[in-house]
């Protein structure tokens, strides 16, 4: 397709941050919205009238959500952060056939690999000779695609990861 062009997106982010308790506690919230246009897809028979090529810029999607978090510094050596993200995504119809979506998706499906909920918690300590941290990240169930032939969309369960580390300067 000689007319194939880069995929496009339009995004909006609006956020606020507020310091409280003598600036030891900082809360933040951000709303975001994204619209994806001209996504490159393989053109199937269901929407062959939208393009004469096997691949073309005809798919569309959207994502929007809210991130909220808080940082707390009870003392100079300690920092704690927690955050939660809510994400709402949707596959939209292709150009020229708004009720159709690229196989194996349906119009209105969630985007793949985008969890509706994510959470994180991080605590850190630092001193002149050492530091330590613990980090927990969790995400909810996501839609995913069968990796070999992309023939099936399925639910992939959520999970939590934990990382613990530290450093000590000996000399």
C-alpha positions as YAML, in Angstrom:
chain: A
units: angstrom
residues:
- id: 1
  name: UNK
  ca: [0.00, 0.00, 0.00]
- id: 2
  name: UNK
  ca: [1.89, 3.11, -1.14]
- id: 3
  name: UNK
  ca: [-0.51, 5.36, 0.81]
- id: 4
  name: UNK
  ca: [0.18, 3.70, 4.19]
- id: 5
  name: UNK
  ca: [0.95, 6.37, 6.78]
- id: 6
  name: UNK
  ca: [1.91, 6.42, 10.48]
- id: 7
  name: UNK
  ca: [-0.77, 5.67, 13.03]
- id: 8
  name: UNK
  ca: [-2.08, 8.80, 14.80]
- id: 9
  name: UNK
  ca: [-3.33, 9.64, 18.26]
- id: 10
  name: UNK
  ca: [-4.80, 12.65, 20.02]
- id: 11
  name: UNK
  ca: [-4.34, 12.88, 23.77]
- id: 12
  name: UNK
  ca: [-5.52, 15.02, 26.66]
- id: 13
  name: UNK
  ca: [-4.07, 14.95, 30.19]
- id: 14
  name: UNK
  ca: [-5.37, 17.13, 33.02]
- id: 15
  name: UNK
  ca: [-3.92, 16.78, 36.49]
- id: 16
  name: UNK
  ca: [-3.69, 18.35, 39.91]
- id: 17
  name: UNK
  ca: [-1.21, 17.95, 42.73]
- id: 18
  name: UNK
  ca: [-1.74, 19.22, 46.26]
- id: 19
  name: UNK
  ca: [0.75, 19.35, 49.16]
- id: 20
  name: UNK
  ca: [-0.60, 18.96, 52.69]
- id: 21
  name: UNK
  ca: [0.69, 18.51, 56.23]
- id: 22
  name: UNK
  ca: [3.65, 20.84, 55.81]
- id: 23
  name: UNK
  ca: [4.40, 19.30, 52.38]
- id: 24
  name: UNK
  ca: [5.16, 15.85, 53.82]
- id: 25
  name: UNK
  ca: [2.04, 14.47, 52.12]
- id: 26
  name: UNK
  ca: [1.39, 15.14, 48.43]
- id: 27
  name: UNK
  ca: [-1.74, 13.88, 46.66]
- id: 28
  name: UNK
  ca: [-2.21, 13.88, 42.90]
- id: 29
  name: UNK
  ca: [-4.85, 12.99, 40.33]
- id: 30
  name: UNK
  ca: [-4.69, 12.93, 36.53]
- id: 31
  name: UNK
  ca: [-7.48, 12.36, 34.02]
- id: 32
  name: UNK
  ca: [-6.41, 11.26, 30.54]
- id: 33
  name: UNK
  ca: [-8.15, 10.56, 27.24]
- id: 34
  name: UNK
  ca: [-6.65, 9.17, 24.03]
- id: 35
  name: UNK
  ca: [-8.15, 8.66, 20.59]
- id: 36
  name: UNK
  ca: [-6.23, 6.42, 18.17]
- id: 37
  name: UNK
  ca: [-6.87, 6.86, 14.45]
- id: 38
  name: UNK
  ca: [-5.40, 5.32, 11.33]
- id: 39
  name: UNK
  ca: [-4.29, 2.13, 13.09]
- id: 40
  name: UNK
  ca: [-2.73, -0.24, 10.57]
- id: 41
  name: UNK
  ca: [-4.67, -3.51, 10.17]
- id: 42
  name: UNK
  ca: [-5.04, -6.36, 7.73]
- id: 43
  name: UNK
  ca: [-8.09, -5.67, 5.60]
- id: 44
  name: UNK
  ca: [-10.50, -8.62, 5.69]
- id: 45
  name: UNK
  ca: [-13.59, -9.38, 3.62]
- id: 46
  name: UNK
  ca: [-15.89, -7.88, 6.27]
- id: 47
  name: UNK
  ca: [-14.66, -4.39, 5.42]
- id: 48
  name: UNK
  ca: [-13.01, -4.83, 2.05]
- id: 49
  name: UNK
  ca: [-15.02, -1.83, 0.78]
- id: 50
  name: UNK
  ca: [-12.99, 0.38, 3.13]
- id: 51
  name: UNK
  ca: [-9.73, -0.26, 1.26]
- id: 52
  name: UNK
  ca: [-8.41, -1.91, -1.88]
- id: 53
  name: UNK
  ca: [-5.18, -2.98, -0.13]
- id: 54
  name: UNK
  ca: [-4.39, -5.93, 2.15]
- id: 55
  name: UNK
  ca: [-3.21, -3.53, 4.89]
- id: 56
  name: UNK
  ca: [-4.41, 0.00, 5.47]
- id: 57
  name: UNK
  ca: [-4.89, 2.78, 8.04]
- id: 58
  name: UNK
  ca: [-8.56, 2.16, 8.79]
- id: 59
  name: UNK
  ca: [-8.84, 0.98, 12.43]
- id: 60
  name: UNK
  ca: [-9.70, 3.18, 15.42]
- id: 61
  name: UNK
  ca: [-9.74, 2.91, 19.24]
- id: 62
  name: UNK
  ca: [-10.01, 5.02, 22.37]
- id: 63
  name: UNK
  ca: [-8.73, 4.93, 25.95]
- id: 64
  name: UNK
  ca: [-9.51, 7.11, 28.95]
- id: 65
  name: UNK
  ca: [-8.90, 6.87, 32.64]
- id: 66
  name: UNK
  ca: [-7.91, 8.30, 35.97]
- id: 67
  name: UNK
  ca: [-4.69, 8.00, 37.97]
- id: 68
  name: UNK
  ca: [-4.64, 8.94, 41.66]
- id: 69
  name: UNK
  ca: [-1.76, 8.71, 44.06]
- id: 70
  name: UNK
  ca: [-0.11, 9.98, 47.19]
- id: 71
  name: UNK
  ca: [3.49, 10.45, 48.37]
- id: 72
  name: UNK
  ca: [4.40, 10.69, 52.03]
- id: 73
  name: UNK
  ca: [7.76, 11.67, 53.53]
- id: 74
  name: UNK
  ca: [7.29, 11.15, 57.29]
- id: 75
  name: UNK
  ca: [11.03, 11.84, 57.78]
- id: 76
  name: UNK
  ca: [13.80, 12.80, 55.36]
- id: 77
  name: UNK
  ca: [15.12, 9.25, 55.06]
- id: 78
  name: UNK
  ca: [11.76, 7.59, 54.27]
- id: 79
  name: UNK
  ca: [9.50, 7.95, 51.23]
- id: 80
  name: UNK
  ca: [6.23, 6.09, 50.62]
- id: 81
  name: UNK
  ca: [4.15, 6.24, 47.41]
- id: 82
  name: UNK
  ca: [0.91, 4.54, 46.46]
- id: 83
  name: UNK
  ca: [-1.13, 4.88, 43.28]
- id: 84
  name: UNK
  ca: [-4.19, 3.46, 41.53]
- id: 85
  name: UNK
  ca: [-5.13, 3.68, 37.86]
- id: 86
  name: UNK
  ca: [-8.55, 3.06, 36.31]
- id: 87
  name: UNK
  ca: [-8.55, 2.56, 32.53]
- id: 88
  name: UNK
  ca: [-11.51, 2.28, 30.15]
- id: 89
  name: UNK
  ca: [-10.69, 1.26, 26.55]
- id: 90
  name: UNK
  ca: [-12.75, 0.45, 23.48]
- id: 91
  name: UNK
  ca: [-12.17, -0.84, 19.98]
- id: 92
  name: UNK
  ca: [-14.06, 1.40, 17.57]
- id: 93
  name: UNK
  ca: [-15.36, 0.60, 14.09]
- id: 94
  name: UNK
  ca: [-13.13, 0.83, 11.06]
- id: 95
  name: UNK
  ca: [-13.31, 3.75, 8.63]
- id: 96
  name: UNK
  ca: [-16.22, 3.24, 6.26]
- id: 97
  name: UNK
  ca: [-17.72, 0.32, 8.27]
- id: 98
  name: UNK
  ca: [-18.34, 1.61, 11.79]
- id: 99
  name: UNK
  ca: [-20.05, -1.58, 12.98]
- id: 100
  name: UNK
  ca: [-17.05, -3.75, 12.00]
- id: 101
  name: UNK
  ca: [-13.71, -4.31, 13.76]
- id: 102
  name: UNK
  ca: [-10.59, -6.17, 12.63]
- id: 103
  name: UNK
  ca: [-10.71, -9.93, 13.30]
- id: 104
  name: UNK
  ca: [-10.81, -11.32, 16.02]
- id: 105
  name: UNK
  ca: [-12.23, -8.22, 17.75]
- id: 106
  name: UNK
  ca: [-15.72, -6.80, 18.02]
- id: 107
  name: UNK
  ca: [-16.64, -3.13, 18.17]
- id: 108
  name: UNK
  ca: [-16.82, -2.23, 21.86]
- id: 109
  name: UNK
  ca: [-14.23, -4.81, 23.02]
- id: 110
  name: UNK
  ca: [-11.51, -3.69, 25.41]
- id: 111
  name: UNK
  ca: [-8.08, -3.16, 23.92]
- id: 112
  name: UNK
  ca: [-5.72, -6.07, 24.52]
- id: 113
  name: UNK
  ca: [-3.14, -5.99, 27.30]
- id: 114
  name: UNK
  ca: [-4.71, -2.93, 28.95]
- id: 115
  name: UNK
  ca: [-5.85, -3.69, 32.54]
- id: 116
  name: UNK
  ca: [-8.92, -1.88, 33.84]
- id: 117
  name: UNK
  ca: [-7.23, -1.51, 37.27]
- id: 118
  name: UNK
  ca: [-3.58, -1.16, 38.32]
- id: 119
  name: UNK
  ca: [-2.17, -0.45, 41.78]
- id: 120
  name: UNK
  ca: [1.30, 0.20, 43.13]
- id: 121
  name: UNK
  ca: [2.98, 0.70, 46.48]
- id: 122
  name: UNK
  ca: [6.58, 1.75, 47.01]
- id: 123
  name: UNK
  ca: [8.48, 2.38, 50.23]
- id: 124
  name: UNK
  ca: [12.08, 3.50, 50.36]
- id: 125
  name: UNK
  ca: [14.68, 4.34, 52.98]
- id: 126
  name: UNK
  ca: [17.97, 6.08, 52.34]
- id: 127
  name: UNK
  ca: [20.87, 7.01, 54.55]
- id: 128
  name: UNK
  ca: [24.39, 8.25, 53.93]
- id: 129
  name: UNK
  ca: [25.77, 4.68, 53.76]
- id: 130
  name: UNK
  ca: [22.77, 2.65, 52.60]
- id: 131
  name: UNK
  ca: [19.34, 2.41, 51.08]
- id: 132
  name: UNK
  ca: [16.50, -0.10, 50.83]
- id: 133
  name: UNK
  ca: [13.20, -0.34, 49.01]
- id: 134
  name: UNK
  ca: [10.14, -2.52, 48.53]
- id: 135
  name: UNK
  ca: [7.90, -2.20, 45.47]
- id: 136
  name: UNK
  ca: [4.55, -3.92, 44.83]
- id: 137
  name: UNK
  ca: [2.77, -3.61, 41.48]
- id: 138
  name: UNK
  ca: [-0.54, -5.24, 40.68]
- id: 139
  name: UNK
  ca: [-2.85, -5.29, 37.72]
- id: 140
  name: UNK
  ca: [-6.27, -6.74, 37.05]
- id: 141
  name: UNK
  ca: [-7.44, -9.11, 34.34]
- id: 142
  name: UNK
  ca: [-6.67, -8.09, 30.75]
- id: 143
  name: UNK
  ca: [-7.91, -9.18, 27.36]
- id: 144
  name: UNK
  ca: [-5.12, -10.88, 25.43]
- id: 145
  name: UNK
  ca: [-4.67, -12.52, 22.07]
- id: 146
  name: UNK
  ca: [-3.53, -16.05, 21.27]
- id: 147
  name: UNK
  ca: [0.15, -15.50, 20.34]
- id: 148
  name: UNK
  ca: [0.63, -18.02, 17.51]
- id: 149
  name: UNK
  ca: [-2.14, -17.28, 15.03]
- id: 150
  name: UNK
  ca: [-4.00, -14.32, 16.62]
- id: 151
  name: UNK
  ca: [-7.19, -16.34, 16.22]
- id: 152
  name: UNK
  ca: [-8.69, -15.95, 19.69]
- id: 153
  name: UNK
  ca: [-9.06, -13.23, 22.33]
- id: 154
  name: UNK
  ca: [-9.17, -14.44, 25.94]
- id: 155
  name: UNK
  ca: [-8.97, -13.16, 29.53]
- id: 156
  name: UNK
  ca: [-5.50, -13.22, 31.06]
- id: 157
  name: UNK
  ca: [-5.63, -13.17, 34.89]
- id: 158
  name: UNK
  ca: [-4.20, -10.30, 36.90]
- id: 159
  name: UNK
  ca: [-1.08, -10.57, 39.03]
- id: 160
  name: UNK
  ca: [1.10, -8.84, 41.62]
- id: 161
  name: UNK
  ca: [4.87, -8.45, 41.47]
- id: 162
  name: UNK
  ca: [7.11, -7.71, 44.43]
- id: 163
  name: UNK
  ca: [10.63, -6.29, 44.29]
- id: 164
  name: UNK
  ca: [12.87, -5.82, 47.31]
- id: 165
  name: UNK
  ca: [16.36, -4.38, 47.21]
- id: 166
  name: UNK
  ca: [18.98, -2.37, 48.91]
- id: 167
  name: UNK
  ca: [22.52, -1.13, 48.85]
- id: 168
  name: UNK
  ca: [25.23, -0.63, 51.47]
- id: 169
  name: UNK
  ca: [28.39, 1.39, 50.92]
- id: 170
  name: UNK
  ca: [31.25, -0.39, 52.66]
- id: 171
  name: UNK
  ca: [33.96, 2.24, 52.29]
...
